[in-house]
Amino acid sequence: MGACLAVDEATVKSRHIDRQNKKDYNAERRVVKLLLLGTGGSGKSTIVKQMKILHGTDSSSQSGTGAGTPGLTQADRVAAVDTCRSNAVDSMGVLLSACSRLGYSLGSGLEDARVRVIKATESGCGGGVYTSQLAQDIAALWGDVSLQKVVIRGNEFQLCDSAPYFLTHATRLATPDYLPTDEDILRARSMTSGIVVVPFQTKELKFELVDVGGQRSERKKWIQCFDNVTSVLFIISLSDYNQVLYEDNTTNRMRESEKLFGEILNCIFFKRTPFIVFFNKVDLFQQKLKYAKIDNYLPEYSGTQDYQEALNFIKKKFLSKNKFPERDVYSFETTATDTNLVKNIFGAISEILLNKMLSNAGFE
């Protein structure tokens, strides 16, 4: 009798575990796992920040599917103060170094400001030494005619895309009660290292956005994230056509992105996985077309500097690499710092993925 009871208890416990495992499995199947890939500086992390702004996340979570109140928290903003200030200091340091190397001279009365800024950059903690005096120095230097000429030649050295933004707002960043705005945080640049899982939820679906570093040294970690991917979200920076990599300072960034895209797109792991492709930084691309000829950097291009013609060339260059024609590839032109645009595009993506999930489940 006691043995029978023991067997019954074991059976009940086993069935309970089976039911829970099935429940967990079904819950996992309802989570859309988006693997966010692209080269360094393409705008991947900006997309992650947009999801926090639009949908809210449990920012302390590295897994799971919980969702929070939309918008960045006070803690998010406080944590970004040093990054925003560092972006201003480091950007000015890069410009001053390039100014000297390119043979430009600063205007009179700026030497003391230059020395103080260089000292701050060499300290390695620019955000931590960001005083009102330093902010005034940066603002004064930013107004110099020679530095404005240097910015136009920013493709000849490693200048952050958001440098003009933070240098323009240098004095605001120094106020004692400064808290970064949404735009400050979206434009702040910091290198992603490792794997970050950001859960968020729309009205229809639960998402896990998996962000991994885009630099070459980080890519060996990507394979860890390949399992159970609903869709790959690949980010391509349109404005990269006249820039070189951070990593080796010789390889054209767009060619690196094209090579990487082809490898990931045709990876056997993703043979049937839908791809969502963001042709990002439309705003910067349009600006560059006014002064940087594409065929100087991509000699195979024979068109004009017209935006639509240039865009079509780049899109065809990338999308033609798909060797699995039965696999769906959806492309969008984006400016990742534009919250309303990203919101509308993700609404379209949610509908596409929901319909695909329903179709796979037998519902048309």
mmCIF file of C-alpha atoms in Angstrom:
data_model
loop_
_atom_site.group_PDB
_atom_site.id
_atom_site.type_symbol
_atom_site.label_atom_id
_atom_site.label_comp_id
_atom_site.label_asym_id
_atom_site.label_seq_id
_atom_site.Cartn_x
_atom_site.Cartn_y
_atom_site.Cartn_z
ATOM 1 C CA MET A 1 0.000 0.000 0.000
ATOM 2 C CA GLY A 2 2.769 2.404 0.982
ATOM 3 C CA ALA A 3 4.695 1.464 -2.184
ATOM 4 C CA CYS A 4 1.616 2.081 -4.342
ATOM 5 C CA LEU A 5 1.134 5.446 -2.681
ATOM 6 C CA ALA A 6 4.779 6.296 -3.355
ATOM 7 C CA VAL A 7 4.366 5.358 -7.025
ATOM 8 C CA ASP A 8 1.215 7.428 -7.290
ATOM 9 C CA GLU A 9 2.937 10.462 -5.748
ATOM 10 C CA ALA A 10 5.865 10.087 -8.125
ATOM 11 C CA THR A 11 3.516 9.793 -11.110
ATOM 12 C CA VAL A 12 1.563 12.873 -10.063
ATOM 13 C CA LYS A 13 4.796 14.820 -9.599
ATOM 14 C CA SER A 14 6.082 13.672 -12.997
ATOM 15 C CA ARG A 15 2.855 14.696 -14.727
ATOM 16 C CA HIS A 16 2.953 18.078 -13.014
ATOM 17 C CA ILE A 17 6.503 18.649 -14.261
ATOM 18 C CA ASP A 18 5.477 17.582 -17.779
ATOM 19 C CA ARG A 19 2.547 20.024 -17.747
ATOM 20 C CA GLN A 20 4.766 22.842 -16.526
ATOM 21 C CA ASN A 21 7.403 22.085 -19.155
ATOM 22 C CA LYS A 22 4.733 22.110 -21.867
ATOM 23 C CA LYS A 23 3.350 25.394 -20.518
ATOM 24 C CA ASP A 24 6.843 26.926 -20.493
ATOM 25 C CA TYR A 25 7.490 25.642 -24.016
ATOM 26 C CA ASN A 26 4.254 27.119 -25.349
ATOM 27 C CA ALA A 27 5.027 30.424 -23.618
ATOM 28 C CA GLU A 28 8.479 30.485 -25.222
ATOM 29 C CA ARG A 29 6.960 29.858 -28.648
ATOM 30 C CA ARG A 30 4.859 32.998 -28.238
ATOM 31 C CA VAL A 31 7.970 35.115 -27.675
ATOM 32 C CA VAL A 32 9.440 36.731 -30.761
ATOM 33 C CA LYS A 33 13.234 36.520 -30.556
ATOM 34 C CA LEU A 34 14.838 39.209 -32.716
ATOM 35 C CA LEU A 35 18.582 38.812 -33.185
ATOM 36 C CA LEU A 36 20.044 42.274 -33.751
ATOM 37 C CA LEU A 37 23.159 42.175 -35.934
ATOM 38 C CA GLY A 38 25.339 44.600 -37.877
ATOM 39 C CA THR A 39 28.800 46.109 -37.887
ATOM 40 C CA GLY A 40 30.022 48.429 -35.141
ATOM 41 C CA GLY A 41 28.494 51.896 -35.307
ATOM 42 C CA SER A 42 25.597 50.868 -37.571
ATOM 43 C CA GLY A 43 22.968 51.979 -35.044
ATOM 44 C CA LYS A 44 22.017 48.706 -33.348
ATOM 45 C CA SER A 45 22.192 50.051 -29.814
ATOM 46 C CA THR A 46 20.072 53.044 -30.830
ATOM 47 C CA ILE A 47 17.302 50.631 -31.834
ATOM 48 C CA VAL A 48 17.560 48.993 -28.397
ATOM 49 C CA LYS A 49 17.183 52.393 -26.717
ATOM 50 C CA GLN A 50 14.168 53.170 -28.889
ATOM 51 C CA MET A 51 12.459 50.008 -27.684
ATOM 52 C CA LYS A 52 12.990 51.146 -24.087
ATOM 53 C CA ILE A 53 11.519 54.544 -24.905
ATOM 54 C CA LEU A 54 8.553 53.143 -26.818
ATOM 55 C CA HIS A 55 7.692 50.049 -24.797
ATOM 56 C CA GLY A 56 9.634 50.088 -21.562
ATOM 57 C CA THR A 57 11.711 47.215 -20.267
ATOM 58 C CA ASP A 58 12.907 45.717 -17.046
ATOM 59 C CA SER A 59 16.378 47.189 -17.510
ATOM 60 C CA SER A 60 17.889 45.042 -14.777
ATOM 61 C CA SER A 61 16.798 41.868 -16.579
ATOM 62 C CA GLN A 62 19.098 39.980 -18.899
ATOM 63 C CA SER A 63 16.440 37.432 -19.800
ATOM 64 C CA GLY A 64 12.753 36.835 -19.561
ATOM 65 C CA THR A 65 9.832 38.545 -21.224
ATOM 66 C CA GLY A 66 8.657 41.082 -18.714
ATOM 67 C CA ALA A 67 7.680 44.555 -19.800
ATOM 68 C CA GLY A 68 7.648 47.801 -17.931
ATOM 69 C CA THR A 69 6.226 51.263 -18.217
ATOM 70 C CA PRO A 70 7.085 52.892 -21.560
ATOM 71 C CA GLY A 71 9.849 55.446 -21.421
ATOM 72 C CA LEU A 72 13.293 55.702 -19.901
ATOM 73 C CA THR A 73 13.511 55.598 -16.118
ATOM 74 C CA GLN A 74 15.211 58.116 -13.854
ATOM 75 C CA ALA A 75 17.926 55.530 -13.276
ATOM 76 C CA ASP A 76 18.455 55.170 -17.051
ATOM 77 C CA ARG A 77 18.961 58.922 -17.354
ATOM 78 C CA VAL A 78 21.315 59.194 -14.373
ATOM 79 C CA ALA A 79 23.383 56.300 -15.755
ATOM 80 C CA ALA A 80 23.727 58.099 -19.103
ATOM 81 C CA VAL A 81 25.047 61.414 -17.707
ATOM 82 C CA ASP A 82 28.702 60.380 -17.796
ATOM 83 C CA THR A 83 28.359 58.858 -21.296
ATOM 84 C CA CYS A 84 26.823 62.017 -22.769
ATOM 85 C CA ARG A 85 29.469 64.246 -21.215
ATOM 86 C CA SER A 86 32.246 61.882 -22.302
ATOM 87 C CA ASN A 87 30.922 61.996 -25.860
ATOM 88 C CA ALA A 88 31.353 65.776 -25.857
ATOM 89 C CA VAL A 89 34.881 65.682 -24.383
ATOM 90 C CA ASP A 90 36.101 62.785 -26.509
ATOM 91 C CA SER A 91 34.638 64.252 -29.713
ATOM 92 C CA MET A 92 36.432 67.541 -29.144
ATOM 93 C CA GLY A 93 39.636 65.661 -28.372
ATOM 94 C CA VAL A 94 39.371 63.779 -31.676
ATOM 95 C CA LEU A 95 38.718 67.017 -33.581
ATOM 96 C CA LEU A 96 41.683 68.796 -31.986
ATOM 97 C CA SER A 97 43.985 65.904 -32.844
ATOM 98 C CA ALA A 98 42.721 65.837 -36.437
ATOM 99 C CA CYS A 99 42.995 69.627 -36.689
ATOM 100 C CA SER A 100 46.713 69.455 -36.040
ATOM 101 C CA ARG A 101 47.261 66.420 -38.269
ATOM 102 C CA LEU A 102 45.380 67.969 -41.212
ATOM 103 C CA GLY A 103 47.345 71.194 -40.985
ATOM 104 C CA TYR A 104 44.683 73.572 -39.660
ATOM 105 C CA SER A 105 45.363 76.250 -37.040
ATOM 106 C CA LEU A 106 42.958 77.364 -34.325
ATOM 107 C CA GLY A 107 41.940 80.998 -34.001
ATOM 108 C CA SER A 108 43.602 83.316 -31.521
ATOM 109 C CA GLY A 109 42.750 83.073 -27.826
ATOM 110 C CA LEU A 110 41.894 79.366 -27.883
ATOM 111 C CA GLU A 111 45.195 77.832 -26.750
ATOM 112 C CA ASP A 112 44.286 77.639 -23.043
ATOM 113 C CA ALA A 113 40.952 76.031 -23.898
ATOM 114 C CA ARG A 114 42.710 73.515 -26.159
ATOM 115 C CA VAL A 115 45.164 72.565 -23.407
ATOM 116 C CA ARG A 116 42.388 72.056 -20.842
ATOM 117 C CA VAL A 117 40.350 69.877 -23.205
ATOM 118 C CA ILE A 118 43.360 67.763 -24.185
ATOM 119 C CA LYS A 119 44.164 67.256 -20.506
ATOM 120 C CA ALA A 120 40.571 66.123 -19.874
ATOM 121 C CA THR A 121 40.670 63.626 -22.753
ATOM 122 C CA GLU A 122 44.013 62.231 -21.621
ATOM 123 C CA SER A 123 42.606 61.642 -18.144
ATOM 124 C CA GLY A 124 40.396 58.903 -19.605
ATOM 125 C CA CYS A 125 37.383 60.044 -17.572
ATOM 126 C CA GLY A 126 36.053 62.984 -19.553
ATOM 127 C CA GLY A 127 32.537 62.720 -18.159
ATOM 128 C CA GLY A 128 33.855 62.690 -14.606
ATOM 129 C CA VAL A 129 35.820 65.941 -15.043
ATOM 130 C CA TYR A 130 33.133 67.780 -16.994
ATOM 131 C CA THR A 131 33.065 71.193 -15.324
ATOM 132 C CA SER A 132 31.394 74.428 -16.365
ATOM 133 C CA GLN A 133 34.824 75.721 -17.424
ATOM 134 C CA LEU A 134 35.455 72.676 -19.590
ATOM 135 C CA ALA A 135 32.025 73.047 -21.205
ATOM 136 C CA GLN A 136 32.783 76.695 -22.030
ATOM 137 C CA ASP A 137 36.133 75.655 -23.500
ATOM 138 C CA ILE A 138 34.450 73.050 -25.720
ATOM 139 C CA ALA A 139 31.801 75.549 -26.852
ATOM 140 C CA ALA A 140 34.448 78.149 -27.704
ATOM 141 C CA LEU A 141 36.523 75.643 -29.671
ATOM 142 C CA TRP A 142 33.449 74.308 -31.457
ATOM 143 C CA GLY A 143 32.764 77.802 -32.766
ATOM 144 C CA ASP A 144 36.175 77.983 -34.432
ATOM 145 C CA VAL A 145 36.154 78.108 -38.246
ATOM 146 C CA SER A 146 39.037 75.642 -38.584
ATOM 147 C CA LEU A 147 37.267 72.957 -36.546
ATOM 148 C CA GLN A 148 34.168 73.310 -38.708
ATOM 149 C CA LYS A 149 36.368 72.560 -41.732
ATOM 150 C CA VAL A 150 37.798 69.548 -39.942
ATOM 151 C CA VAL A 151 34.305 68.146 -39.278
ATOM 152 C CA ILE A 152 33.579 68.078 -43.017
ATOM 153 C CA ARG A 153 36.624 65.798 -43.397
ATOM 154 C CA GLY A 154 35.388 63.539 -40.584
ATOM 155 C CA ASN A 155 35.583 60.444 -42.805
ATOM 156 C CA GLU A 156 39.385 60.764 -42.722
ATOM 157 C CA PHE A 157 39.505 59.908 -39.021
ATOM 158 C CA GLN A 158 37.246 58.260 -36.432
ATOM 159 C CA LEU A 159 34.638 60.852 -35.505
ATOM 160 C CA CYS A 160 31.400 59.790 -33.815
ATOM 161 C CA ASP A 161 28.278 60.600 -35.883
ATOM 162 C CA SER A 162 26.752 62.405 -32.919
ATOM 163 C CA ALA A 163 29.815 64.604 -32.277
ATOM 164 C CA PRO A 164 28.227 67.790 -33.725
ATOM 165 C CA TYR A 165 25.130 67.228 -31.598
ATOM 166 C CA PHE A 166 26.976 66.938 -28.269
ATOM 167 C CA LEU A 167 29.417 69.729 -29.086
ATOM 168 C CA THR A 168 26.505 72.027 -29.920
ATOM 169 C CA HIS A 169 24.927 71.202 -26.536
ATOM 170 C CA ALA A 170 28.188 71.288 -24.555
ATOM 171 C CA THR A 171 27.150 73.989 -22.073
ATOM 172 C CA ARG A 172 23.760 72.366 -21.345
ATOM 173 C CA LEU A 173 25.514 69.145 -20.355
ATOM 174 C CA ALA A 174 27.384 71.004 -17.591
ATOM 175 C CA THR A 175 24.373 72.262 -15.632
ATOM 176 C CA PRO A 176 24.373 70.906 -12.036
ATOM 177 C CA ASP A 177 20.967 69.240 -12.391
ATOM 178 C CA TYR A 178 21.593 67.890 -15.893
ATOM 179 C CA LEU A 179 19.630 64.769 -16.816
ATOM 180 C CA PRO A 180 19.875 63.478 -20.392
ATOM 181 C CA THR A 181 16.827 63.880 -22.620
ATOM 182 C CA ASP A 182 15.558 61.031 -24.788
ATOM 183 C CA GLU A 183 17.445 62.518 -27.737
ATOM 184 C CA ASP A 184 20.655 62.815 -25.696
ATOM 185 C CA ILE A 185 20.468 59.126 -24.823
ATOM 186 C CA LEU A 186 19.599 58.064 -28.348
ATOM 187 C CA ARG A 187 22.596 59.936 -29.727
ATOM 188 C CA ALA A 188 25.066 58.885 -27.015
ATOM 189 C CA ARG A 189 27.662 56.470 -28.337
ATOM 190 C CA SER A 190 29.134 53.660 -26.279
ATOM 191 C CA MET A 191 30.563 50.412 -27.556
ATOM 192 C CA THR A 192 28.421 47.307 -26.970
ATOM 193 C CA SER A 193 30.322 44.393 -25.457
ATOM 194 C CA GLY A 194 28.932 40.936 -24.817
ATOM 195 C CA ILE A 195 25.298 39.899 -25.211
ATOM 196 C CA VAL A 196 22.378 41.969 -23.955
ATOM 197 C CA VAL A 197 18.788 40.664 -23.999
ATOM 198 C CA VAL A 198 16.142 43.369 -23.895
ATOM 199 C CA PRO A 199 12.557 42.162 -23.346
ATOM 200 C CA PHE A 200 9.606 44.331 -24.352
ATOM 201 C CA GLN A 201 5.980 43.871 -25.253
ATOM 202 C CA THR A 202 3.631 45.378 -27.826
ATOM 203 C CA LYS A 203 -0.152 44.944 -27.836
ATOM 204 C CA GLU A 204 0.129 41.809 -29.927
ATOM 205 C CA LEU A 205 3.468 40.196 -29.127
ATOM 206 C CA LYS A 206 6.201 39.684 -26.571
ATOM 207 C CA PHE A 207 9.709 40.327 -27.863
ATOM 208 C CA GLU A 208 13.251 39.540 -26.880
ATOM 209 C CA LEU A 209 15.691 41.829 -28.658
ATOM 210 C CA VAL A 210 19.154 40.268 -28.504
ATOM 211 C CA ASP A 211 21.906 42.845 -29.027
ATOM 212 C CA VAL A 212 25.520 41.799 -29.493
ATOM 213 C CA GLY A 213 28.635 43.864 -30.149
ATOM 214 C CA GLY A 214 29.313 44.568 -33.826
ATOM 215 C CA GLN A 215 33.096 44.929 -33.727
ATOM 216 C CA ARG A 216 35.109 42.063 -35.191
ATOM 217 C CA SER A 217 36.327 40.991 -31.747
ATOM 218 C CA GLU A 218 32.717 40.562 -30.589
ATOM 219 C CA ARG A 219 31.408 38.496 -33.507
ATOM 220 C CA LYS A 220 32.722 35.174 -32.245
ATOM 221 C CA LYS A 221 30.020 35.438 -29.561
ATOM 222 C CA TRP A 222 27.199 35.688 -32.107
ATOM 223 C CA ILE A 223 26.793 31.927 -32.612
ATOM 224 C CA GLN A 224 25.699 31.617 -28.968
ATOM 225 C CA CYS A 225 22.526 33.506 -29.919
ATOM 226 C CA PHE A 226 21.536 31.579 -33.069
ATOM 227 C CA ASP A 227 19.086 29.140 -31.444
ATOM 228 C CA ASN A 228 15.309 29.713 -31.640
ATOM 229 C CA VAL A 229 15.592 32.989 -33.548
ATOM 230 C CA THR A 230 12.249 34.206 -34.934
ATOM 231 C CA SER A 231 13.864 36.783 -37.190
ATOM 232 C CA VAL A 232 17.234 38.432 -37.782
ATOM 233 C CA LEU A 233 17.210 42.225 -37.669
ATOM 234 C CA PHE A 234 20.285 43.394 -39.578
ATOM 235 C CA ILE A 235 21.293 47.057 -39.458
ATOM 236 C CA ILE A 236 23.212 48.667 -42.338
ATOM 237 C CA SER A 237 24.490 52.231 -42.081
ATOM 238 C CA LEU A 238 23.965 54.045 -45.396
ATOM 239 C CA SER A 239 26.366 56.810 -44.372
ATOM 240 C CA ASP A 240 29.255 54.347 -43.998
ATOM 241 C CA TYR A 241 30.135 54.454 -47.694
ATOM 242 C CA ASN A 242 33.022 56.925 -47.192
ATOM 243 C CA GLN A 243 34.309 55.722 -43.804
ATOM 244 C CA VAL A 244 36.746 53.070 -42.605
ATOM 245 C CA LEU A 245 36.491 50.640 -39.693
ATOM 246 C CA TYR A 246 37.387 51.503 -36.119
ATOM 247 C CA GLU A 247 39.230 48.190 -35.973
ATOM 248 C CA ASP A 248 41.782 48.509 -38.769
ATOM 249 C CA ASN A 249 41.436 52.041 -40.165
ATOM 250 C CA THR A 250 41.784 50.794 -43.760
ATOM 251 C CA THR A 251 38.737 48.671 -44.607
ATOM 252 C CA ASN A 252 35.736 50.539 -45.993
ATOM 253 C CA ARG A 253 32.855 50.202 -43.534
ATOM 254 C CA MET A 254 30.202 49.575 -46.172
ATOM 255 C CA ARG A 255 32.255 46.824 -47.778
ATOM 256 C CA GLU A 256 32.711 45.222 -44.358
ATOM 257 C CA SER A 257 28.970 45.462 -43.750
ATOM 258 C CA GLU A 258 28.214 43.986 -47.186
ATOM 259 C CA LYS A 259 30.569 41.041 -46.579
ATOM 260 C CA LEU A 260 29.153 40.376 -43.106
ATOM 261 C CA PHE A 261 25.564 40.666 -44.329
ATOM 262 C CA GLY A 262 26.201 38.094 -47.056
ATOM 263 C CA GLU A 263 27.740 35.675 -44.560
ATOM 264 C CA ILE A 264 24.880 35.964 -42.057
ATOM 265 C CA LEU A 265 22.129 36.018 -44.691
ATOM 266 C CA ASN A 266 23.380 32.782 -46.241
ATOM 267 C CA CYS A 267 24.341 31.060 -42.998
ATOM 268 C CA ILE A 268 22.807 27.566 -42.876
ATOM 269 C CA PHE A 269 21.377 28.364 -39.412
ATOM 270 C CA PHE A 270 19.133 31.015 -40.976
ATOM 271 C CA LYS A 271 18.116 29.270 -44.209
ATOM 272 C CA ARG A 272 14.421 29.621 -43.344
ATOM 273 C CA THR A 273 14.650 32.558 -40.951
ATOM 274 C CA PRO A 274 13.011 35.821 -42.086
ATOM 275 C CA PHE A 275 15.363 38.785 -42.309
ATOM 276 C CA ILE A 276 14.410 42.362 -41.508
ATOM 277 C CA VAL A 277 16.951 44.784 -42.931
ATOM 278 C CA PHE A 278 17.245 48.391 -41.785
ATOM 279 C CA PHE A 279 19.069 50.694 -44.189
ATOM 280 C CA ASN A 280 19.834 53.132 -41.430
ATOM 281 C CA LYS A 281 21.098 56.726 -41.031
ATOM 282 C CA VAL A 282 19.079 58.086 -43.945
ATOM 283 C CA ASP A 283 19.503 61.621 -42.565
ATOM 284 C CA LEU A 284 23.311 61.441 -42.524
ATOM 285 C CA PHE A 285 23.351 59.719 -45.914
ATOM 286 C CA GLN A 286 21.351 62.556 -47.479
ATOM 287 C CA GLN A 287 23.739 65.116 -45.990
ATOM 288 C CA LYS A 288 26.844 63.293 -47.233
ATOM 289 C CA LEU A 289 25.520 62.998 -50.767
ATOM 290 C CA LYS A 290 25.858 66.786 -51.028
ATOM 291 C CA TYR A 291 29.651 66.703 -50.729
ATOM 292 C CA ALA A 292 31.036 63.119 -50.804
ATOM 293 C CA LYS A 293 30.810 61.385 -54.182
ATOM 294 C CA ILE A 294 29.895 57.731 -53.864
ATOM 295 C CA ASP A 295 32.038 56.567 -56.786
ATOM 296 C CA ASN A 296 35.137 57.868 -55.011
ATOM 297 C CA TYR A 297 34.626 55.094 -52.454
ATOM 298 C CA LEU A 298 32.540 52.546 -54.396
ATOM 299 C CA PRO A 299 33.957 52.725 -57.953
ATOM 300 C CA GLU A 300 31.352 50.285 -59.280
ATOM 301 C CA TYR A 301 28.689 52.974 -58.819
ATOM 302 C CA SER A 302 28.018 54.873 -62.066
ATOM 303 C CA GLY A 303 25.019 56.937 -60.997
ATOM 304 C CA THR A 304 24.498 60.464 -59.736
ATOM 305 C CA GLN A 305 24.365 61.859 -56.211
ATOM 306 C CA ASP A 306 20.571 61.669 -56.277
ATOM 307 C CA TYR A 307 19.305 60.160 -53.013
ATOM 308 C CA GLN A 308 16.841 57.673 -54.508
ATOM 309 C CA GLU A 309 19.250 56.495 -57.193
ATOM 310 C CA ALA A 310 22.062 56.022 -54.677
ATOM 311 C CA LEU A 311 19.750 54.292 -52.192
ATOM 312 C CA ASN A 312 18.477 51.851 -54.826
ATOM 313 C CA PHE A 313 22.060 50.981 -55.791
ATOM 314 C CA ILE A 314 23.055 50.193 -52.198
ATOM 315 C CA LYS A 315 19.867 48.237 -51.467
ATOM 316 C CA LYS A 316 20.319 46.103 -54.578
ATOM 317 C CA LYS A 317 23.992 45.584 -53.688
ATOM 318 C CA PHE A 318 23.023 44.065 -50.332
ATOM 319 C CA LEU A 319 19.701 42.342 -51.010
ATOM 320 C CA SER A 320 20.939 40.551 -54.136
ATOM 321 C CA LYS A 321 23.167 38.418 -51.895
ATOM 322 C CA ASN A 322 20.238 36.271 -50.763
ATOM 323 C CA LYS A 323 20.851 32.680 -51.928
ATOM 324 C CA PHE A 324 17.604 31.353 -50.442
ATOM 325 C CA PRO A 325 14.837 32.971 -52.537
ATOM 326 C CA GLU A 326 12.101 31.109 -50.631
ATOM 327 C CA ARG A 327 13.146 32.940 -47.442
ATOM 328 C CA ASP A 328 11.428 36.284 -46.705
ATOM 329 C CA VAL A 329 13.539 39.451 -46.571
ATOM 330 C CA TYR A 330 11.895 42.747 -45.595
ATOM 331 C CA SER A 331 13.751 46.034 -45.941
ATOM 332 C CA PHE A 332 13.095 49.484 -44.472
ATOM 333 C CA GLU A 333 14.833 52.852 -44.720
ATOM 334 C CA THR A 334 15.350 54.222 -41.219
ATOM 335 C CA THR A 335 16.808 56.960 -39.081
ATOM 336 C CA ALA A 336 17.201 55.169 -35.773
ATOM 337 C CA THR A 337 17.203 58.399 -33.752
ATOM 338 C CA ASP A 338 13.704 59.286 -35.054
ATOM 339 C CA THR A 339 11.348 57.796 -32.464
ATOM 340 C CA ASN A 340 8.125 58.249 -34.451
ATOM 341 C CA LEU A 341 9.634 56.654 -37.553
ATOM 342 C CA VAL A 342 10.952 53.673 -35.579
ATOM 343 C CA LYS A 343 7.561 53.307 -33.873
ATOM 344 C CA ASN A 344 5.756 53.116 -37.226
ATOM 345 C CA ILE A 345 8.274 50.695 -38.692
ATOM 346 C CA PHE A 346 8.114 48.374 -35.673
ATOM 347 C CA GLY A 347 4.331 48.443 -35.942
ATOM 348 C CA ALA A 348 4.669 47.113 -39.483
ATOM 349 C CA ILE A 349 7.244 44.533 -38.369
ATOM 350 C CA SER A 350 4.971 43.306 -35.554
ATOM 351 C CA GLU A 351 2.140 42.784 -38.046
ATOM 352 C CA ILE A 352 4.422 40.926 -40.471
ATOM 353 C CA LEU A 353 5.756 38.603 -37.760
ATOM 354 C CA LEU A 354 2.323 38.012 -36.212
ATOM 355 C CA ASN A 355 0.862 37.034 -39.581
ATOM 356 C CA LYS A 356 3.813 34.743 -40.230
ATOM 357 C CA MET A 357 3.432 33.052 -36.847
ATOM 358 C CA LEU A 358 -0.277 32.540 -37.463
ATOM 359 C CA SER A 359 0.449 31.145 -40.914
ATOM 360 C CA ASN A 360 3.029 28.718 -39.515
ATOM 361 C CA ALA A 361 0.464 27.595 -36.944
ATOM 362 C CA GLY A 362 -2.045 26.833 -39.727
ATOM 363 C CA PHE A 363 -4.137 29.993 -39.517
ATOM 364 C CA GLU A 364 -4.403 32.040 -42.726
#
